[in-house]
Short mmCIF file of C-alpha atoms and ligand atoms in Angstrom, two decimals:
data_model
loop_
_atom_site.label_atom_id
_atom_site.label_comp_id
_atom_site.label_asym_id
_atom_site.label_seq_id
_atom_site.Cartn_x
_atom_site.Cartn_y
_atom_site.Cartn_z
CA MET A 1 83.32 -83.06 6.85
CA ALA A 2 84.02 -79.86 8.33
CA SER A 3 86.93 -78.63 5.76
CA TYR A 4 83.71 -79.35 3.02
CA SER A 5 81.46 -77.19 5.05
CA PHE A 6 84.55 -74.90 4.90
CA LEU A 7 84.45 -74.71 1.32
CA ARG A 8 81.05 -74.98 0.60
CA VAL A 9 80.75 -71.40 2.90
CA ALA A 10 84.03 -69.99 0.55
CA VAL A 11 82.67 -71.13 -2.28
CA SER A 12 78.97 -69.61 -1.84
CA PHE A 13 81.12 -66.24 -0.45
CA ILE A 14 83.17 -66.26 -2.89
CA PHE A 15 79.81 -66.27 -5.50
CA ILE A 16 77.60 -63.18 -3.53
CA VAL A 17 80.23 -60.92 -3.90
CA THR A 18 80.73 -61.42 -7.23
CA TYR A 19 77.20 -61.62 -7.91
CA VAL A 20 76.71 -58.63 -6.51
CA PHE A 21 79.59 -56.29 -6.55
CA ALA A 22 80.72 -56.79 -9.74
CA ASN A 23 80.42 -53.98 -12.31
CA ASP A 24 79.56 -51.67 -9.48
CA THR A 25 76.23 -53.69 -9.10
CA LEU A 26 74.65 -54.06 -5.84
CA TYR A 27 71.27 -56.28 -5.99
CA PHE A 28 68.36 -55.44 -3.98
CA PRO A 29 67.82 -58.44 -1.53
CA LYS A 30 64.79 -61.03 -2.55
CA ASP A 31 61.52 -60.06 -0.93
CA PHE A 32 62.88 -56.96 -0.69
CA LEU A 33 60.04 -54.27 -0.92
CA LEU A 34 60.66 -50.62 -2.43
CA GLY A 35 57.65 -47.72 -2.47
CA THR A 36 57.28 -44.63 -1.86
CA ALA A 37 55.49 -42.05 1.18
CA THR A 38 52.81 -39.80 2.34
CA ALA A 39 50.56 -38.28 5.08
CA ALA A 40 46.63 -36.95 4.90
CA TYR A 41 46.95 -33.54 6.11
CA GLN A 42 49.98 -32.91 3.12
CA ILE A 43 48.21 -34.14 0.59
CA GLU A 44 44.39 -34.75 1.14
CA GLY A 45 43.12 -31.22 0.76
CA GLY A 46 39.52 -31.20 1.32
CA TRP A 47 39.80 -29.92 4.97
CA ASN A 48 36.27 -29.57 5.13
CA GLU A 49 35.00 -32.44 2.74
CA SER A 50 33.56 -35.79 2.94
CA GLY A 51 32.01 -34.66 6.18
CA LYS A 52 35.40 -34.20 8.26
CA GLY A 53 35.94 -33.06 11.88
CA GLU A 54 38.34 -29.81 12.12
CA SER A 55 42.32 -30.91 12.88
CA VAL A 56 44.90 -29.71 14.89
CA TRP A 57 46.54 -28.81 11.69
CA ASP A 58 43.70 -27.32 10.22
CA TRP A 59 43.12 -25.18 13.55
CA TRP A 60 46.55 -24.26 13.42
CA THR A 61 47.46 -22.68 10.02
CA HIS A 62 44.24 -20.79 9.83
CA GLU A 63 44.87 -19.27 12.95
CA ASN A 64 48.68 -19.01 12.83
CA PRO A 65 49.41 -17.86 8.93
CA SER A 66 52.58 -16.11 9.00
CA LEU A 67 54.41 -19.39 11.35
CA ILE A 68 53.92 -21.12 8.04
CA ARG A 69 57.40 -19.79 5.42
CA ASP A 70 54.27 -18.84 3.02
CA GLY A 71 51.87 -17.92 4.78
CA SER A 72 50.11 -21.58 3.19
CA ASN A 73 48.17 -24.65 4.40
CA GLY A 74 46.35 -27.87 3.42
CA ASP A 75 43.75 -27.26 2.99
CA VAL A 76 43.95 -27.88 -0.59
CA ALA A 77 47.20 -29.37 -0.68
CA CYS A 78 47.77 -31.72 -4.20
CA ASP A 79 43.55 -32.61 -3.93
CA SER A 80 44.55 -36.41 -3.30
CA LEU A 81 40.54 -36.24 -2.09
CA HIS A 82 39.88 -35.99 -5.09
CA LYS A 83 42.27 -37.70 -7.33
CA TYR A 84 43.76 -40.79 -5.77
CA LYS A 85 43.47 -42.52 -8.91
CA GLU A 86 45.28 -40.17 -10.29
CA ASP A 87 48.39 -40.44 -8.02
CA VAL A 88 47.25 -44.72 -7.46
CA GLN A 89 47.95 -44.80 -11.28
CA LEU A 90 51.18 -42.61 -10.90
CA LEU A 91 52.28 -45.37 -8.38
CA SER A 92 51.28 -48.19 -10.16
CA ASP A 93 53.32 -47.02 -13.80
CA LEU A 94 56.11 -46.30 -10.82
CA GLY A 95 56.37 -50.27 -10.00
CA VAL A 96 56.17 -49.63 -5.85
CA ASP A 97 55.67 -52.96 -3.86
CA PHE A 98 54.04 -50.76 -1.79
CA TYR A 99 52.33 -47.56 -0.49
CA ARG A 100 52.59 -45.87 2.81
CA PHE A 101 49.87 -43.16 3.19
CA SER A 102 47.75 -41.78 6.91
CA ILE A 103 44.45 -41.74 7.69
CA SER A 104 43.48 -38.34 8.84
CA TRP A 105 41.60 -39.14 12.46
CA PRO A 106 39.37 -36.11 11.78
CA ARG A 107 38.03 -37.47 8.45
CA ILE A 108 36.97 -40.94 10.01
CA LEU A 109 35.96 -39.87 13.55
CA PRO A 110 34.78 -36.31 13.01
CA THR A 111 33.78 -34.92 16.83
CA GLY A 112 37.36 -37.05 17.43
CA TYR A 113 35.10 -40.07 19.54
CA ALA A 114 34.35 -43.43 18.30
CA ASN A 115 30.77 -43.37 18.44
CA VAL A 116 29.97 -40.97 15.64
CA ILE A 117 31.99 -42.92 12.40
CA ASN A 118 31.55 -40.92 9.19
CA GLN A 119 30.82 -43.24 6.90
CA GLU A 120 31.69 -41.12 3.81
CA GLY A 121 36.15 -40.65 5.27
CA LEU A 122 35.86 -44.05 5.74
CA ASN A 123 34.59 -44.97 2.16
CA TYR A 124 37.79 -42.16 0.92
CA TYR A 125 40.07 -44.70 2.35
CA LYS A 126 38.50 -48.05 1.28
CA ASN A 127 39.04 -47.08 -1.97
CA LEU A 128 41.89 -45.57 -2.04
CA ILE A 129 43.12 -48.95 -0.76
CA ASN A 130 40.86 -51.24 -3.24
CA GLU A 131 42.56 -48.95 -5.96
CA LEU A 132 45.89 -50.19 -4.68
CA LEU A 133 44.99 -53.47 -4.16
CA ALA A 134 43.58 -53.47 -7.95
CA LYS A 135 47.23 -52.30 -9.29
CA ASP A 136 48.95 -55.06 -7.00
CA ILE A 137 50.37 -52.48 -4.51
CA LYS A 138 50.58 -53.09 -1.18
CA PRO A 139 48.85 -50.63 1.72
CA PHE A 140 51.19 -49.62 4.69
CA VAL A 141 48.84 -47.45 6.61
CA THR A 142 50.54 -45.10 9.71
CA LEU A 143 47.38 -44.27 11.75
CA TYR A 144 48.29 -41.78 13.31
CA HIS A 145 50.35 -38.38 11.40
CA TRP A 146 50.46 -35.53 13.76
CA ASP A 147 46.60 -34.50 12.87
CA HIS A 148 44.69 -35.50 15.91
CA PRO A 149 40.68 -33.26 15.85
CA GLU A 150 41.86 -30.24 17.32
CA ILE A 151 38.43 -30.64 19.90
CA PHE A 152 41.42 -32.92 22.19
CA GLU A 153 44.00 -29.95 21.62
CA ARG A 154 41.58 -27.57 23.85
CA MET A 155 42.10 -30.25 26.47
CA GLY A 156 45.79 -30.68 26.30
CA GLY A 157 46.59 -32.84 23.47
CA TRP A 158 49.36 -35.24 23.65
CA THR A 159 49.37 -33.73 28.13
CA ASN A 160 46.82 -35.03 28.43
CA GLU A 161 47.18 -38.94 29.46
CA MET A 162 43.50 -39.43 27.98
CA MET A 163 44.97 -38.83 24.19
CA VAL A 164 45.62 -42.26 24.68
CA GLU A 165 42.44 -43.66 25.05
CA TRP A 166 41.08 -41.70 22.61
CA ILE A 167 43.68 -42.78 20.09
CA SER A 168 43.17 -45.83 21.51
CA ASP A 169 39.31 -46.20 19.96
CA TYR A 170 39.94 -44.69 17.15
CA ALA A 171 43.04 -47.06 16.28
CA ARG A 172 40.12 -49.57 16.66
CA VAL A 173 38.17 -48.90 14.58
CA VAL A 174 40.42 -48.22 11.64
CA PHE A 175 41.35 -52.20 12.43
CA LYS A 176 38.14 -53.09 12.07
CA GLU A 177 37.15 -51.51 9.05
CA LEU A 178 40.00 -51.14 7.04
CA GLY A 179 42.49 -53.70 8.78
CA PRO A 180 40.66 -56.52 6.63
CA LYS A 181 42.42 -55.47 3.10
CA VAL A 182 45.81 -54.00 5.30
CA LYS A 183 48.84 -56.19 6.01
CA TYR A 184 51.12 -53.21 7.27
CA PHE A 185 50.10 -50.61 10.02
CA MET A 186 52.00 -48.57 11.08
CA SER A 187 50.79 -46.89 14.83
CA ILE A 188 52.60 -43.78 15.00
CA ASN A 189 54.56 -40.86 12.64
CA GLU A 190 57.94 -39.80 14.22
CA PRO A 191 56.78 -39.14 18.25
CA ASN A 192 60.26 -36.96 18.91
CA VAL A 193 59.31 -34.49 16.30
CA LEU A 194 55.79 -34.33 17.02
CA CYS A 195 56.57 -33.50 20.95
CA GLY A 196 59.41 -31.47 20.21
CA GLU A 197 57.86 -29.40 17.60
CA GLY A 198 54.97 -29.10 18.55
CA TYR A 199 54.92 -29.21 22.13
CA GLY A 200 58.39 -27.76 23.43
CA GLU A 201 58.27 -25.33 20.51
CA ASN A 202 56.27 -23.56 18.35
CA VAL A 203 57.56 -25.18 14.64
CA LYS A 204 54.52 -27.74 14.77
CA ALA A 205 50.61 -27.54 15.83
CA PRO A 206 49.33 -27.58 18.30
CA GLY A 207 52.78 -25.04 19.36
CA LYS A 208 51.83 -24.40 22.94
CA ASN A 209 56.06 -24.26 23.31
CA LEU A 210 55.99 -25.31 26.85
CA GLY A 211 59.70 -26.32 26.66
CA SER A 212 61.71 -29.99 27.66
CA PRO A 213 58.17 -30.46 30.60
CA GLY A 214 56.22 -30.58 27.41
CA VAL A 215 58.03 -32.50 26.22
CA PHE A 216 58.67 -34.97 27.96
CA LEU A 217 54.94 -35.78 28.91
CA CYS A 218 54.23 -35.66 25.26
CA MET A 219 57.01 -38.45 24.83
CA HIS A 220 55.53 -40.58 27.71
CA ASN A 221 51.68 -40.40 27.02
CA VAL A 222 52.47 -41.33 22.89
CA LEU A 223 54.55 -43.76 24.07
CA LYS A 224 52.03 -44.74 25.79
CA ALA A 225 49.46 -45.03 23.18
CA HIS A 226 51.89 -46.99 21.23
CA ALA A 227 51.82 -49.10 23.06
CA LYS A 228 47.85 -49.95 24.13
CA ILE A 229 47.30 -49.54 20.14
CA TYR A 230 49.77 -52.04 19.58
CA HIS A 231 48.02 -54.28 22.14
CA ILE A 232 44.73 -54.04 20.73
CA TYR A 233 46.14 -55.45 17.33
CA ASP A 234 47.70 -57.61 18.49
CA LYS A 235 44.57 -59.38 21.07
CA GLU A 236 41.65 -58.40 19.23
CA PHE A 237 42.56 -58.24 15.31
CA ARG A 238 45.87 -60.14 13.98
CA LYS A 239 44.53 -63.62 15.01
CA TYR A 240 42.32 -62.99 11.77
CA GLN A 241 43.95 -59.91 10.10
CA GLU A 242 47.17 -61.69 9.71
CA GLY A 243 48.93 -58.07 9.35
CA THR A 244 52.07 -56.98 11.23
CA ILE A 245 51.91 -53.07 13.21
CA GLY A 246 55.54 -51.27 14.00
CA ILE A 247 55.88 -47.68 15.19
CA VAL A 248 57.75 -45.36 12.72
CA LEU A 249 61.24 -43.19 14.61
CA PRO A 250 63.03 -40.31 13.08
CA CYS A 251 67.07 -41.64 13.86
CA SER A 252 69.18 -38.89 12.54
CA GLY A 253 72.76 -40.02 11.93
CA ALA A 254 75.85 -38.98 14.23
CA LEU A 255 79.36 -39.30 12.57
CA PRO A 256 81.94 -37.89 15.55
CA LYS A 257 84.30 -34.71 15.46
CA ASN A 258 87.23 -36.96 16.72
CA PRO A 259 86.91 -40.28 15.93
CA ASN A 260 87.49 -42.37 19.50
CA ASP A 261 84.26 -39.91 20.60
CA THR A 262 82.06 -43.54 21.01
CA ALA A 263 80.57 -41.91 23.71
CA ALA A 264 78.94 -39.01 21.86
CA VAL A 265 77.61 -40.84 19.23
CA ASN A 266 76.14 -43.18 21.76
CA MET A 267 74.48 -40.05 24.11
CA HIS A 268 73.12 -38.09 20.57
CA PHE A 269 71.50 -41.77 19.98
CA GLN A 270 69.74 -42.64 22.89
CA PHE A 271 68.33 -38.97 23.31
CA ASN A 272 67.11 -38.91 19.35
CA CYS A 273 66.54 -43.15 18.79
CA GLY A 274 66.75 -44.28 21.53
CA TRP A 275 64.17 -42.29 23.58
CA ILE A 276 61.33 -44.61 22.76
CA ALA A 277 63.11 -47.22 20.70
CA HIS A 278 64.92 -48.14 24.15
CA ALA A 279 61.34 -48.66 25.81
CA ILE A 280 60.67 -50.87 22.59
CA PHE A 281 62.88 -52.84 21.34
CA SER A 282 65.66 -53.56 23.84
CA LYS A 283 65.93 -56.61 26.14
CA THR A 284 64.97 -54.60 29.15
CA GLY A 285 62.55 -51.62 28.48
CA ASP A 286 62.05 -48.62 30.29
CA TYR A 287 63.59 -44.84 28.67
CA PRO A 288 67.64 -45.72 28.74
CA GLU A 289 69.82 -45.25 31.56
CA ILE A 290 71.91 -42.69 30.13
CA MET A 291 69.10 -40.54 29.39
CA LYS A 292 67.69 -40.67 33.23
CA THR A 293 70.64 -40.25 34.99
CA HIS A 294 72.06 -37.54 32.82
CA VAL A 295 68.51 -36.12 32.40
CA ALA A 296 68.49 -35.77 36.65
CA ASP A 297 71.43 -34.64 36.78
CA ASN A 298 70.90 -31.97 34.22
CA SER A 299 67.34 -31.10 36.06
CA LYS A 300 68.73 -30.72 39.42
CA LEU A 301 71.30 -28.27 37.95
CA ALA A 302 67.75 -26.42 36.60
CA GLY A 303 67.06 -26.05 39.81
CA PHE A 304 64.14 -28.85 39.98
CA SER A 305 63.96 -30.63 42.71
CA LYS A 306 62.59 -33.76 40.45
CA SER A 307 63.61 -35.57 36.81
CA LEU A 308 61.67 -33.91 34.51
CA LEU A 309 62.16 -37.64 32.62
CA PRO A 310 58.54 -38.81 33.94
CA GLU A 311 59.20 -42.68 35.76
CA LEU A 312 57.46 -45.75 33.84
CA SER A 313 55.52 -47.70 36.70
CA SER A 314 57.62 -51.51 36.08
CA GLU A 315 53.78 -52.26 34.54
CA TRP A 316 54.72 -50.08 31.75
CA VAL A 317 57.65 -51.66 30.85
CA GLN A 318 56.32 -54.60 30.73
CA TYR A 319 53.61 -53.31 29.21
CA ILE A 320 55.62 -51.44 25.70
CA LYS A 321 58.23 -53.79 26.08
CA GLY A 322 58.30 -55.92 22.95
CA THR A 323 55.01 -53.41 20.55
CA SER A 324 57.03 -53.45 17.64
CA ASP A 325 56.62 -56.24 14.62
CA PHE A 326 59.43 -53.87 12.54
CA PHE A 327 61.61 -50.51 13.67
CA GLY A 328 59.87 -47.99 11.23
CA LEU A 329 62.80 -45.74 10.45
CA ASN A 330 63.06 -42.14 9.04
CA HIS A 331 66.14 -40.66 7.91
CA TYR A 332 67.72 -38.00 6.31
CA THR A 333 70.37 -36.77 7.23
CA SER A 334 73.48 -36.48 10.08
CA LYS A 335 75.32 -34.30 12.24
CA ILE A 336 78.65 -34.49 13.89
CA VAL A 337 78.66 -35.06 17.96
CA GLU A 338 81.15 -34.21 20.07
CA THR A 339 80.91 -34.38 24.12
CA VAL A 340 81.13 -31.20 25.91
CA PRO A 341 80.80 -30.82 29.70
CA ARG A 342 77.24 -30.74 30.44
CA MET A 343 75.34 -28.07 29.76
CA LYS A 344 73.13 -25.69 31.74
CA GLY A 345 69.65 -27.64 30.41
CA GLU A 346 68.31 -24.65 28.32
CA GLY A 347 66.45 -25.83 25.49
CA TRP A 348 64.97 -29.64 25.28
CA TYR A 349 67.79 -31.36 22.53
CA ASP A 350 70.64 -29.34 24.82
CA PHE A 351 69.96 -32.09 28.18
CA SER A 352 71.20 -34.66 25.26
CA GLY A 353 74.77 -33.35 26.44
CA VAL A 354 76.51 -33.42 22.62
CA LYS A 355 77.41 -30.66 20.69
CA GLN A 356 76.37 -30.94 17.24
CA SER A 357 77.60 -29.23 14.08
CA ILE A 358 77.55 -29.90 10.05
CA ASP A 359 80.92 -30.35 8.05
CA PRO A 360 79.90 -27.10 5.95
CA SER A 361 81.52 -29.64 2.39
CA TRP A 362 78.30 -31.83 2.76
CA PRO A 363 75.92 -31.11 -0.34
CA LYS A 364 72.94 -28.89 0.63
CA SER A 365 68.66 -29.39 -0.57
CA ALA A 366 66.89 -26.74 -0.27
CA SER A 367 65.79 -27.13 4.39
CA ASP A 368 68.69 -25.68 6.31
CA TRP A 369 68.55 -28.91 8.05
CA LEU A 370 69.31 -31.52 5.08
CA ARG A 371 72.75 -32.36 4.18
CA VAL A 372 73.50 -35.73 2.03
CA VAL A 373 75.82 -37.54 4.09
CA PRO A 374 74.91 -41.42 2.74
CA ASP A 375 78.14 -42.11 5.50
CA GLY A 376 75.82 -41.59 8.25
CA PHE A 377 72.75 -43.31 7.09
CA ARG A 378 74.08 -46.59 6.94
CA GLU A 379 76.26 -45.86 10.66
CA ILE A 380 72.32 -45.37 12.23
CA ILE A 381 71.10 -48.84 10.23
CA LYS A 382 74.59 -50.38 12.09
CA LYS A 383 73.18 -48.81 15.25
CA ILE A 384 69.82 -49.63 15.49
CA SER A 385 71.05 -53.10 14.56
CA LYS A 386 74.10 -53.64 17.03
CA GLU A 387 71.78 -52.05 19.85
CA TYR A 388 68.16 -53.61 19.31
CA ASP A 389 69.62 -57.33 18.34
CA ASN A 390 68.75 -57.14 14.56
CA PRO A 391 65.34 -56.51 14.58
CA PRO A 392 63.86 -56.35 10.80
CA ILE A 393 64.07 -52.36 10.54
CA TYR A 394 61.55 -50.77 7.45
CA VAL A 395 62.71 -47.92 6.25
CA MET A 396 59.80 -45.53 5.97
CA GLU A 397 61.12 -41.99 4.66
CA ASN A 398 64.16 -41.09 2.77
CA GLY A 399 63.98 -38.23 0.66
CA PHE A 400 66.13 -34.58 -0.82
CA SER A 401 64.51 -31.20 -0.86
CA ASP A 402 64.70 -28.40 -3.92
CA LYS A 403 62.74 -25.68 -4.93
CA CYS A 404 61.07 -26.54 -8.39
CA CYS A 405 61.98 -28.39 -11.12
CA THR A 406 61.67 -31.61 -12.65
CA PHE A 407 65.15 -32.56 -13.55
CA ASP A 408 66.06 -32.76 -10.21
CA HIS A 409 69.57 -34.62 -10.95
CA LEU A 410 70.62 -33.64 -7.04
CA ARG A 411 67.50 -36.21 -5.73
CA ILE A 412 68.75 -38.62 -7.99
CA SER A 413 72.21 -38.39 -6.55
CA TYR A 414 71.23 -38.26 -2.86
CA LEU A 415 68.70 -41.10 -3.89
CA TYR A 416 71.39 -43.13 -4.99
CA SER A 417 73.63 -43.01 -2.45
CA TYR A 418 71.18 -43.22 0.23
CA ILE A 419 69.94 -46.45 -0.86
CA LYS A 420 73.72 -47.42 -1.62
CA ALA A 421 74.98 -46.92 1.81
CA MET A 422 71.39 -49.04 2.70
CA LEU A 423 72.41 -52.25 0.94
CA LEU A 424 75.80 -52.03 1.87
CA ALA A 425 74.74 -51.92 5.25
CA ILE A 426 72.66 -55.15 4.55
CA TYR A 427 75.10 -57.18 2.88
CA GLU A 428 78.43 -55.56 4.67
CA ASP A 429 77.69 -55.15 7.92
CA GLY A 430 74.54 -58.32 8.34
CA CYS A 431 71.88 -55.69 8.81
CA ASN A 432 68.27 -56.33 7.90
CA VAL A 433 66.36 -54.23 6.38
CA LYS A 434 63.48 -55.48 4.26
CA ALA A 435 61.53 -52.27 2.86
CA TYR A 436 62.12 -49.03 1.66
CA ALA A 437 60.10 -45.85 1.00
CA VAL A 438 61.44 -42.44 -0.76
CA TRP A 439 59.75 -39.29 0.69
CA SER A 440 58.02 -38.61 -0.97
CA LEU A 441 55.34 -39.26 -3.99
CA LEU A 442 54.45 -35.55 -4.69
CA ASP A 443 55.72 -32.36 -3.83
CA ASN A 444 53.39 -31.96 -0.92
CA PHE A 445 52.18 -29.07 2.93
CA GLU A 446 56.13 -29.30 3.71
CA TRP A 447 54.52 -28.84 7.73
CA GLY A 448 56.17 -24.81 8.31
CA ALA A 449 57.75 -24.92 5.26
CA GLY A 450 54.42 -24.28 3.13
CA TYR A 451 55.52 -25.18 -0.07
CA THR A 452 58.71 -24.17 -0.43
CA GLU A 453 60.59 -26.72 -0.13
CA ARG A 454 59.62 -30.19 -2.88
CA PHE A 455 60.30 -33.20 -1.45
CA GLY A 456 58.58 -35.17 -4.40
CA LEU A 457 59.04 -37.66 -6.95
CA VAL A 458 56.75 -36.44 -8.94
CA ASN A 459 56.11 -32.07 -9.25
CA VAL A 460 52.58 -30.77 -8.49
CA ASN A 461 51.69 -27.19 -9.91
CA PHE A 462 50.13 -25.30 -6.70
CA THR A 463 48.83 -22.49 -8.46
CA ASP A 464 47.00 -24.23 -10.98
CA SER A 465 43.08 -25.14 -9.39
CA ASN A 466 43.84 -29.26 -11.17
CA ARG A 467 46.96 -29.49 -9.50
CA THR A 468 48.61 -31.20 -12.18
CA ARG A 469 51.37 -34.03 -11.86
CA THR A 470 53.92 -33.91 -13.19
CA PRO A 471 56.63 -37.23 -13.00
CA LYS A 472 60.47 -35.83 -12.89
CA TRP A 473 63.15 -37.45 -13.58
CA SER A 474 63.97 -38.81 -10.22
CA THR A 475 60.36 -40.88 -11.02
CA ILE A 476 62.11 -42.32 -14.28
CA TRP A 477 65.52 -43.22 -12.32
CA TYR A 478 63.59 -44.71 -9.08
CA LYS A 479 61.12 -46.89 -11.70
CA ASN A 480 64.45 -48.22 -13.42
CA ILE A 481 65.71 -49.29 -9.71
CA ILE A 482 62.42 -50.86 -9.11
CA ALA A 483 62.14 -52.95 -12.57
CA THR A 484 65.64 -53.96 -12.51
CA ARG A 485 65.75 -54.58 -8.34
CA LYS A 486 69.20 -52.92 -8.94
CA LEU A 487 71.91 -50.32 -8.22
CA THR A 488 74.08 -49.64 -11.14
CA SER A 489 76.45 -46.42 -10.63
O1 LGS B 501 57.13 -34.40 5.70
C1 LGS B 501 58.08 -34.70 6.42
C2 LGS B 501 58.87 -34.74 5.99
C3 LGS B 501 60.60 -33.95 5.27
O2 LGS B 501 60.87 -33.81 6.25
C4 LGS B 501 57.26 -36.04 6.70
O3 LGS B 501 55.75 -35.87 7.04
C5 LGS B 501 58.52 -36.13 8.08
O4 LGS B 501 57.11 -38.11 8.96
C6 LGS B 501 59.45 -36.13 8.57
O5 LGS B 501 59.89 -35.32 9.28
N1 LGS B 501 59.82 -35.37 7.28
C7 LGS B 501 61.01 -34.53 7.48
N2 LGS B 501 61.51 -34.86 9.23
C8 LGS B 501 62.46 -33.97 9.05
C9 LGS B 501 63.29 -34.12 10.16
C10 LGS B 501 64.10 -33.07 10.53
C11 LGS B 501 64.90 -33.26 11.91
C12 LGS B 501 66.27 -32.51 12.00
C13 LGS B 501 67.79 -33.66 12.53
C14 LGS B 501 68.38 -32.87 12.42
C15 LGS B 501 69.89 -33.84 12.66
#
């Protein structure tokens, strides 16, 4: 009996290996979902139309054009407010399974508060969702992709714990109004980038420049807000709507400078990904232990009497633990890391105590920070799977920037190498990746880089008032991947 089972396993193993790797072709697992992603402020435009209130990004770009590389803003962006039907047609031509987009909070609640609902704004999203469903495309909805109502910023934004309540009220409106037709929700996009660049530095709105204390406080409140949003969905809506909800975290990869320096890789991971992920996905909850000690020690070294990392009470630890049905992963690039003697604690990244560098031979993109390192993608997927007991992973952003051109062969080779790394993580390392989205469907307003860095599968002409869309070569390439469900070199 035992030898029969062994034979069966061996035969199926040989079959799978031959099937999967024959002709250097990798097939996507059954039920794997392929899509693309965007975010409201980056594509919608119509910043003061349809009854929308002012968002922190409207305010910031209008006040500080010099902080945006080309002095631009998202006032019109891709004009998707008016051209959403064309966008859905592009998605349908691509053949995607899903489309990830975000809701603009002030378009639905112009005063920020949930007692005044803007029907016209709500209808925009209802129409978009209906259009997607009519073409058999699943809507993946991000509740918050950084564009909160400006009014809250005047009260401290994410440094004010009241944000937890305000965003919860907003989330409840979205679940009630849009939830019946949406099965995939994401609470918050990339807390680290929002808090690091928007509160620690002056690189993204609201540009508070508060240094490390501001980052720690912002992360603390965002984490609580996510947990509350999750519980609202879980308790009040899941039973009727039968959907799923998770958070989206930006996890960059890390390759050790010295192959034995696994400590550096782990330290980088815990400060980058683990900061929020440990509290949600680990068995114990709370911030990573290594982070607690390291920040406490460094805070002392920097002259603070108390650790800059706020404490989570045991009630909050329990409340936050387990609040994500999937691990939403945004990944673009990697660094080489090495352990260095403890740093002085200036600057928030330095708190991690690892030195980061790159290999100059890694291929470049149009973004300074983005080099092509597919091995780092496979490694980060493996690390997440190992660290948190193989959760379902939804890759919600992965993409490459260039400056122009519809013949975007560099994007195609980036996507090929990254998708291959992901499929190897699934087949060879046993990771549970379930979905993948290319960032982005369209060239769009790339935050501080304005329109100078293009991530789209589809070119958008920003000098033409019609915002003409032209599919790039990568569209044709990705369409073929989706249609055949396989990656061939
Ligand atoms: O457009 C954004 C894309 C492009 O690059 C999107 O809205 C964001 O959600 C996401 O953050 N995106 C993005 N991220 C780059 C993060 C840079 C982090 C630097 C890591 C160095 C190892």
